[in-house]
Short mmCIF file of C-alpha atoms and ligand atoms in Angstrom, two decimals:
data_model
loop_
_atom_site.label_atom_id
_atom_site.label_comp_id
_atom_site.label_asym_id
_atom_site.label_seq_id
_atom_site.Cartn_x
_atom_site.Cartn_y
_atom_site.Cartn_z
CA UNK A 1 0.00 0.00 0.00
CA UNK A 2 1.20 3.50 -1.15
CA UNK A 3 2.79 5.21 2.03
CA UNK A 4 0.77 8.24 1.43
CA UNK A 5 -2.24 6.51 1.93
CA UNK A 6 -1.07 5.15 5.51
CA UNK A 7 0.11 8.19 6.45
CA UNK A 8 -3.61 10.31 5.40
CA UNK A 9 -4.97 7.73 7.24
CA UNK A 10 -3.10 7.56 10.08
CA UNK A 11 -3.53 11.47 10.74
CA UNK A 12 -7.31 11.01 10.48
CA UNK A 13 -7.06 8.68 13.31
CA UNK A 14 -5.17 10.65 15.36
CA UNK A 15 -7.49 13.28 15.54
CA UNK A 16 -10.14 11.53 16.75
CA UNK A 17 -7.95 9.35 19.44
CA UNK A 18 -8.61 9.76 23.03
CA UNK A 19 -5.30 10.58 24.46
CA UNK A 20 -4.64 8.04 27.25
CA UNK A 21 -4.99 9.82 30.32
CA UNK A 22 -6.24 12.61 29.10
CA UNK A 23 -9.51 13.95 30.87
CA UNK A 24 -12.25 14.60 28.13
CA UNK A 25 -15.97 16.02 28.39
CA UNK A 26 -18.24 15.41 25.34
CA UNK A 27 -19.91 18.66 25.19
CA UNK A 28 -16.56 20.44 25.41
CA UNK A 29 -14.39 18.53 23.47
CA UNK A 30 -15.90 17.22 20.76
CA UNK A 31 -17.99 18.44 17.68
CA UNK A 32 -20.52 15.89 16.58
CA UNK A 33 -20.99 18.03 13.11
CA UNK A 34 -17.22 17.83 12.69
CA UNK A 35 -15.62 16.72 8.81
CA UNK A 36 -12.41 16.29 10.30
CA UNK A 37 -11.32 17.61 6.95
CA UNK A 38 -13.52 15.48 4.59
CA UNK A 39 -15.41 16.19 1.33
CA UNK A 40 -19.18 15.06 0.90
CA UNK A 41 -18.12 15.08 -2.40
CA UNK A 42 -15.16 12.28 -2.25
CA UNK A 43 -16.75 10.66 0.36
CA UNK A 44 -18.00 7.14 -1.85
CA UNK A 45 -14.35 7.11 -3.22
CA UNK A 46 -12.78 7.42 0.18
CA UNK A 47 -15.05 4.85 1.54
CA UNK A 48 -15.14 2.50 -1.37
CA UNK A 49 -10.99 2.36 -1.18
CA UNK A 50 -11.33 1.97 2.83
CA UNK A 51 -13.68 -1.13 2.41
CA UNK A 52 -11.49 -2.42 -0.38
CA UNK A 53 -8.28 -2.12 2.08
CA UNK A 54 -10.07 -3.84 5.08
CA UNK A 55 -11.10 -6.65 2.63
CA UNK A 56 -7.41 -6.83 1.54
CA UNK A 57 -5.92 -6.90 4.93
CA UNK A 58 -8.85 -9.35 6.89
CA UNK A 59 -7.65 -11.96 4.06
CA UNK A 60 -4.01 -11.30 5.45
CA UNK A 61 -4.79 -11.52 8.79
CA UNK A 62 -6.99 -14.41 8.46
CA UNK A 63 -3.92 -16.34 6.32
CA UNK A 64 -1.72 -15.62 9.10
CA UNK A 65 -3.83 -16.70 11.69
CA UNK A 66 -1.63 -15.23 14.70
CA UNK A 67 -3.74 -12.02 15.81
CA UNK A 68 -7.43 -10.72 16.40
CA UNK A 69 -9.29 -7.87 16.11
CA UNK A 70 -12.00 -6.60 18.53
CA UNK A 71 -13.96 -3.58 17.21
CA UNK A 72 -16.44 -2.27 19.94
CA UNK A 73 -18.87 0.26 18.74
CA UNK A 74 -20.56 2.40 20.92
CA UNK A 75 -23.53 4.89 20.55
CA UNK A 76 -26.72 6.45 21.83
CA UNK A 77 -29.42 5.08 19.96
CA UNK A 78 -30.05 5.93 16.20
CA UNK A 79 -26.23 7.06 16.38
CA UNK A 80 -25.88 4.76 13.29
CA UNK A 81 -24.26 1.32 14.48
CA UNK A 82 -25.94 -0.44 12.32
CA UNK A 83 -25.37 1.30 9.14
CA UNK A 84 -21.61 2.10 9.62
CA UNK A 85 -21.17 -1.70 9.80
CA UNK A 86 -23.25 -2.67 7.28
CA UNK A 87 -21.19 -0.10 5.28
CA UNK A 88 -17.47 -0.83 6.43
CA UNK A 89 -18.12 -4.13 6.54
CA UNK A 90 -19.58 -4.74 3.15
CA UNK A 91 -16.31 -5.55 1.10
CA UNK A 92 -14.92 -8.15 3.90
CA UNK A 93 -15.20 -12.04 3.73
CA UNK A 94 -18.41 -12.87 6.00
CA UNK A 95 -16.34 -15.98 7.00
CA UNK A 96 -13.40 -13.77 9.05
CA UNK A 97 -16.22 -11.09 10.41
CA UNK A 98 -18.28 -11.97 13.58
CA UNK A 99 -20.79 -9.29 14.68
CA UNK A 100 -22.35 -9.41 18.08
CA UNK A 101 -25.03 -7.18 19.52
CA UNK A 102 -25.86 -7.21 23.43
CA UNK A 103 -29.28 -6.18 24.47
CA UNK A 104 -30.61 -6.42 28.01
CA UNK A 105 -28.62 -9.11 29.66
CA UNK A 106 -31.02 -12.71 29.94
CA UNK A 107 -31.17 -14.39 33.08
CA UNK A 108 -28.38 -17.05 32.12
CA UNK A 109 -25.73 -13.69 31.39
CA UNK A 110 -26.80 -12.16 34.78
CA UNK A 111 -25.80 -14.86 36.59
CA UNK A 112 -22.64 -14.35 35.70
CA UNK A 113 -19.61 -11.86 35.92
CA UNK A 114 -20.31 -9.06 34.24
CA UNK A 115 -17.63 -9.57 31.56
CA UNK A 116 -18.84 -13.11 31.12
CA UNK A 117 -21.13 -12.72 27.91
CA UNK A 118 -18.82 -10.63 26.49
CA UNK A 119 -15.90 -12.95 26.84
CA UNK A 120 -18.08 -15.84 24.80
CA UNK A 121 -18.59 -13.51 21.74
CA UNK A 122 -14.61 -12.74 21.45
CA UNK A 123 -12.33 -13.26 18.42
CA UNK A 124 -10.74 -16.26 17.26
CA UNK A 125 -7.14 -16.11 15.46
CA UNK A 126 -7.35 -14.47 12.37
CA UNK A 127 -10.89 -13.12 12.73
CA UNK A 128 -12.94 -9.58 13.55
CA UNK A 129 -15.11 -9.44 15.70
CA UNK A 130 -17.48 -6.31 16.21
CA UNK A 131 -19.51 -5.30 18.99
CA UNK A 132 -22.83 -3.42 18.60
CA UNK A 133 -22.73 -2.50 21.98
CA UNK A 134 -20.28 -4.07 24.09
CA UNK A 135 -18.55 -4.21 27.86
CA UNK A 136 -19.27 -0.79 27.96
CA UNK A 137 -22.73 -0.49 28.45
CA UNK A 138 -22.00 -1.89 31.89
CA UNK A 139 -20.24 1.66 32.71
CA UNK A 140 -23.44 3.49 30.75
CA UNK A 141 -26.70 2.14 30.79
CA UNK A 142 -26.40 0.29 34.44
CA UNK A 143 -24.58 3.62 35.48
CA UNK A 144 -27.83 5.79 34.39
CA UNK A 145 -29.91 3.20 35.60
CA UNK A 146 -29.17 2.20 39.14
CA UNK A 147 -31.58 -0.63 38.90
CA UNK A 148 -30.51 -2.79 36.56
CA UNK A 149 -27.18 -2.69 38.77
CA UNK A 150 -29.48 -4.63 41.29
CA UNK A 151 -30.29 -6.97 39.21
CA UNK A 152 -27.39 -8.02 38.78
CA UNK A 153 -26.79 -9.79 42.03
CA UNK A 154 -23.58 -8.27 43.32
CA UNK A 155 -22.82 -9.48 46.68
CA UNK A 156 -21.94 -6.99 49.21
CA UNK A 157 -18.40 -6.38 49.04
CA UNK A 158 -18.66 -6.04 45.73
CA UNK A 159 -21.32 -3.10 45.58
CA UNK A 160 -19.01 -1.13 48.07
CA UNK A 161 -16.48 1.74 47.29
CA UNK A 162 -16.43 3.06 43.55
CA UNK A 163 -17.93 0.84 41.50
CA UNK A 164 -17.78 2.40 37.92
CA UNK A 165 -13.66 2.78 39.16
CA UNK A 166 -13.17 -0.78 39.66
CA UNK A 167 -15.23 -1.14 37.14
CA UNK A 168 -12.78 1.13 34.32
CA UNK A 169 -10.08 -0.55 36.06
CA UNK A 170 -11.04 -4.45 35.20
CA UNK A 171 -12.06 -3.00 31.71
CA UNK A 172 -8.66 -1.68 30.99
CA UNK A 173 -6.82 -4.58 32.58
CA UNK A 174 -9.00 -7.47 30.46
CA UNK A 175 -8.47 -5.39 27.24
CA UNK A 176 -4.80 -4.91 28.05
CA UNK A 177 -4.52 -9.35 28.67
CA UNK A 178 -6.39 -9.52 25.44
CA UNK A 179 -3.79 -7.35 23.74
CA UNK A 180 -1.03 -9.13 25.68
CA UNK A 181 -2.02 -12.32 24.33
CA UNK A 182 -2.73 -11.21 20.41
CA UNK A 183 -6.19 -9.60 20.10
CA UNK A 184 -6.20 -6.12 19.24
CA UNK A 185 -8.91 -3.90 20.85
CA UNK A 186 -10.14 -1.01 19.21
CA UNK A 187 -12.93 1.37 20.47
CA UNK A 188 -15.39 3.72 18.40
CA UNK A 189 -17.84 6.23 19.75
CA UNK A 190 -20.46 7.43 17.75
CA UNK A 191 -21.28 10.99 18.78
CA UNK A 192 -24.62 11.79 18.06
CA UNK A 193 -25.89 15.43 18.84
CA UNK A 194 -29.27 15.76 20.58
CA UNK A 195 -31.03 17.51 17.76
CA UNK A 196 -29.58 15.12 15.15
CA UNK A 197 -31.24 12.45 16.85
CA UNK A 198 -34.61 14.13 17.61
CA UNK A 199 -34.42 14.37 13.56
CA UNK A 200 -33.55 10.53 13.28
CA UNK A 201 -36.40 9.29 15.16
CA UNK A 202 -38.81 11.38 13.40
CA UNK A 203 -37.45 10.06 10.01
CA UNK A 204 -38.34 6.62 12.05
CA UNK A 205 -41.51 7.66 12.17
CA UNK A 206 -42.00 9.84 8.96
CA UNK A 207 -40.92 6.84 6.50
CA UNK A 208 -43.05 3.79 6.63
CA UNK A 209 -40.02 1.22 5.71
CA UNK A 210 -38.75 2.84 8.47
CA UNK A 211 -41.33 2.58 11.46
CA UNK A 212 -39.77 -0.86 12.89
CA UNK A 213 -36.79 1.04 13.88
CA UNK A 214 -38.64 3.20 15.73
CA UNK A 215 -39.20 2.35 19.69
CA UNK A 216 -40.61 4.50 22.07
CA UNK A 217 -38.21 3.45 25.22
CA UNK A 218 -35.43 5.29 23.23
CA UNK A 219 -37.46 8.12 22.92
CA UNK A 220 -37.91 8.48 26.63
CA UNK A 221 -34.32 7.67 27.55
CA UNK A 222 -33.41 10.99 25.76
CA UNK A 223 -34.64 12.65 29.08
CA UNK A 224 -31.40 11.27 30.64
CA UNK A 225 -29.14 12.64 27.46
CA UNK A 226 -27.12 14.50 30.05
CA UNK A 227 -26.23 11.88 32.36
CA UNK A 228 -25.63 9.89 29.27
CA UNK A 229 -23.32 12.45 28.05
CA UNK A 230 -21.70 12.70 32.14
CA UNK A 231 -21.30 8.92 31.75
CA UNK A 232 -19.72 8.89 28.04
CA UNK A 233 -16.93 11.50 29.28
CA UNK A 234 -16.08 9.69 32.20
CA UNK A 235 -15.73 6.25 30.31
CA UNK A 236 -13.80 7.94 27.61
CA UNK A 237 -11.33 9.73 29.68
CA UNK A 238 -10.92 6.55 32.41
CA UNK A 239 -10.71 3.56 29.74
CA UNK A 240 -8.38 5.05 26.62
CA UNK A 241 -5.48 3.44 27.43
CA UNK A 242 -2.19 2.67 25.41
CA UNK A 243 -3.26 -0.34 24.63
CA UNK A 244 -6.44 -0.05 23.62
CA UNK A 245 -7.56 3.76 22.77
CA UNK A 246 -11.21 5.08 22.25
CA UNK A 247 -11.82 7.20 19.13
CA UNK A 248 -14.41 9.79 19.27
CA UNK A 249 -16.20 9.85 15.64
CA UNK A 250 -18.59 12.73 14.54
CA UNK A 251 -21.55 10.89 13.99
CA UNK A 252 -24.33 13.58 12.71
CA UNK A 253 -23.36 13.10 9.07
CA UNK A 254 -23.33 9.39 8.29
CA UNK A 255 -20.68 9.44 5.58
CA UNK A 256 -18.36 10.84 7.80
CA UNK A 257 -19.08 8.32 10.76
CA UNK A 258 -18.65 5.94 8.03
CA UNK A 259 -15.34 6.68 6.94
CA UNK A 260 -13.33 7.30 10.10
CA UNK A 261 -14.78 3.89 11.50
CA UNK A 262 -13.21 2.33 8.70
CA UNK A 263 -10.20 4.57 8.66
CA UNK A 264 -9.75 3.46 12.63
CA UNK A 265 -10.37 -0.13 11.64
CA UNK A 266 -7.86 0.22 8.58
CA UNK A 267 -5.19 2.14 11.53
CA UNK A 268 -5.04 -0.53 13.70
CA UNK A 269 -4.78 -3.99 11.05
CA UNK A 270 -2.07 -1.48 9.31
CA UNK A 271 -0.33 -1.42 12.39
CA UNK A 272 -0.97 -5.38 12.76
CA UNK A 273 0.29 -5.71 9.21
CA UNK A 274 -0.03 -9.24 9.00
CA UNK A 275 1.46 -11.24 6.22
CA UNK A 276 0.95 -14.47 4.37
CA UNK A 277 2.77 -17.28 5.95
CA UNK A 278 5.85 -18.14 4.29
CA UNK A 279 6.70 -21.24 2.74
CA UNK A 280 9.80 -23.21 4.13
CA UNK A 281 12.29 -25.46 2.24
CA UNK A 282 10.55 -28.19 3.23
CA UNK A 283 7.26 -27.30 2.45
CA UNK A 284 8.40 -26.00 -1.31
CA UNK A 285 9.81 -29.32 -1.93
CA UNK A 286 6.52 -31.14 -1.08
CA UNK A 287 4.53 -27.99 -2.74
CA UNK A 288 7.07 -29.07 -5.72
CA UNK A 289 5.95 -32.73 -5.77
CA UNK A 290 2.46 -32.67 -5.63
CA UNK A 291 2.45 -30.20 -8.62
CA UNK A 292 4.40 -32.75 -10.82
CA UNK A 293 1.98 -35.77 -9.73
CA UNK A 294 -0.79 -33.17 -10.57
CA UNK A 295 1.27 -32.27 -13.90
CA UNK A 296 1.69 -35.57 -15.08
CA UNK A 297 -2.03 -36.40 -14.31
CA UNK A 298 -3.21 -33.93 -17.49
CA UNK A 299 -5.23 -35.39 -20.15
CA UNK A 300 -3.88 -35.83 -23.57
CA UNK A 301 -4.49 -32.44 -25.25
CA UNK A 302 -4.14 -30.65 -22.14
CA UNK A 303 -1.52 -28.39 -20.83
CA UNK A 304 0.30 -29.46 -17.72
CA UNK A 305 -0.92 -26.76 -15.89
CA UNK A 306 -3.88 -25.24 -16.93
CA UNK A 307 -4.22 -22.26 -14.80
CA UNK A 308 -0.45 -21.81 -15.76
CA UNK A 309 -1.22 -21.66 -19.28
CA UNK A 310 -4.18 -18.76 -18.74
CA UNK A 311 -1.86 -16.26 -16.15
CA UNK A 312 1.64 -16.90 -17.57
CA UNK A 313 2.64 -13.36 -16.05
CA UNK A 314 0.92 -13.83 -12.84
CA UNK A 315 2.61 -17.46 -12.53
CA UNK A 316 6.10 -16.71 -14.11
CA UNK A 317 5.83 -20.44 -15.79
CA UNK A 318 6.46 -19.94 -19.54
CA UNK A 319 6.01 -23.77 -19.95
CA UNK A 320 2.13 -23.56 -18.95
CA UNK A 321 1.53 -23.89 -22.85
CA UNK A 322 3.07 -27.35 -23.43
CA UNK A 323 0.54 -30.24 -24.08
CA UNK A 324 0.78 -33.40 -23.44
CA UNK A 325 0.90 -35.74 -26.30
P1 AMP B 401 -30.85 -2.02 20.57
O1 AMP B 401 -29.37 -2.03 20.44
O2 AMP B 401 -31.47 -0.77 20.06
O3 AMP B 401 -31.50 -3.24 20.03
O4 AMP B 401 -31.20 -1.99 22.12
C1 AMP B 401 -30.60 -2.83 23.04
C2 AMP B 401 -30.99 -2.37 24.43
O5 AMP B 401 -30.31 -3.17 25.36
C3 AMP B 401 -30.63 -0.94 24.72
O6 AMP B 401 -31.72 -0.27 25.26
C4 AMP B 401 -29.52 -1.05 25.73
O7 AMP B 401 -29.51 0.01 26.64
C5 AMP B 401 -29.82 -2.36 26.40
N1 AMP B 401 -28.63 -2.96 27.00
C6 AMP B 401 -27.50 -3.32 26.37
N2 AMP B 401 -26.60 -3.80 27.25
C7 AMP B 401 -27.17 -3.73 28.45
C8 AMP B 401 -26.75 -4.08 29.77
N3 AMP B 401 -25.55 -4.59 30.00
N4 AMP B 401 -27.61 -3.89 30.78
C9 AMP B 401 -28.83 -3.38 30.55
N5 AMP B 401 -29.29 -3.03 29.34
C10 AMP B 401 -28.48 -3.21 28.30
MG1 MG B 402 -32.65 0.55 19.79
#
């Protein structure tokens, strides 16, 4: 990949990284109408040669088979989970991709850990996964919400002192064992401004093909946008770490949500770079075998090597036209 690419996207990324340790407020900090520099205009090439470079790379990190990739995507709703990865997503092989999407825990996942369900829906070797929702909502929603804290069945001890600390703190030390051990984690918020989302919902309502989107519990949890907002700034600024750094994406124009998601994804399996395996001595000399059983196996009439004869440049065989008499 041309260097200039890599290096375009790498300075997208950094503006929207969270520095680690850096103490961040939503409202202040961050502009959910922001371009960070983008066209409208060049927006389906931009995101047609992101999609194309994730496709190229998952195949590469799926060959190699050595690292993973989380991708946990966070939002309020109609912040446009969904339809960033439906759109980032749509050039990569649906065998390496695993999406997950956590709604209210069931009665199985609460009686558990609260990292448990999460943990089950993790990477293999080689794969993505994405979160719609993840981990986090256990610092957001059950941080609004008191009560669904309760039902998770804490004993005692474990209800006492700061929670949501203890809480960041076993976030940031599970990610940083996941990253330890090969599986990248990499964090995007969606930020959604208030109005834009009035305007969302009403388009859920306004559009018929549209209406099943629409629920009226999100409507009424916009009365608690602030202590949403209270509870996104202290997750961003507690859990971007080194290891595993949020990025804070302007969300009110889809396109752009769009492309710095899949610049962020693109960031971090650059910085993976995985590569094909190599082939030993060994293995070439078996490699070189079979292909001579397989060679002498043609029919008469046939060349050798068929797919030899049809991509002599691509194969560097110039004896892929000979046929067997
Ligand atoms: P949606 O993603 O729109 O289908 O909605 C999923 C719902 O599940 C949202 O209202 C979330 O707030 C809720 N949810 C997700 N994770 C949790 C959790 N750990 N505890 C309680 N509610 C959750
Ligand atoms: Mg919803």
């Amino acid at each position: 990949m041309p260097d200039e690419r890599a290096e375009r996207v790498a300075q997208l990324v950094a503006r929207l990284r969270v520095e680690p340790g850096s103490k961040v407020r939503l409202d202040r900090d961050f502009d959910p109408r922001d371009k960070v520099g983008l066209k409208k205009k060049d927006s389906a090439a931009l995101l047609g040669a992101g999609v194309a470079l994730l496709a190229d790379y998952q195949q590469r990190l799926a060959a190699q088979d050595t690292y993973g990739v989380l991708l946990c995507l966070q939002a309020l709703d109609a912040g446009g989970k969904d339809g960033t990865i439906r759109h980032v997503m749509s050039g990569v092989n649906p065998q390496g991709v695993r999406v997950s999407s956590f709604k209210v825990p069931s009665v199985e996942e609460l009686d558990h850990d609260y990292l448990w369900r999460y943990a089950q829906r993790l990477p293999e070797r080689g794969d993505i996964a994405i979160f719609n929702r993840s981990h986090y909502e256990e610092v957001l929603v059950v941080r609004v919400h008191p009560e669904l804290l309760v039902r998770q069945k804490l004993p005692a001890e474990a209800r006492g002192g700061d929670i949501w600390e203890r809480r960041y703190r076993e976030i940031n030390d599970w990610e940083r064992h996941l990253t330890d051990n090969g599986f990248k984690v990499v964090k995007v918020f969606l930020n959604l401004s208030k109005e834009e989302q009035r305007t969302r919902f009403l388009k859920r309502l306004d559009l018929p093909d549209k209406n099943w989107k629409f629920s009226a519990a999100d409507v009424r949890e916009r009365r608690y946008w602030d202590d949403y907002q209270r509870a996104f700034s202290e997750m961003l600024s507690a859990t971007s770490t080194r290891w595993a750094p949020w990025y804070v994406v302007p969300a009110d124009r889809k396109w752009c949500a769009r492309i710095c998601t899949a610049a962020v994804l693109a960031h971090t399996l650059m910085d993976i770079d995985p590569r094909y395996p190599e082939v030993d001595e060994a293995t070439r000399k078996k490699l070189f075998a079979a292909r001579r059983k397989l060679e002498r196996e043609a029919p008469k009439g046939t060349p050798p090597d068929p797919y030899a004869a049809r991509h002599p440049a691509e194969t560097g065989k110039k004896s892929g036209k000979k046929k067997r008499r």
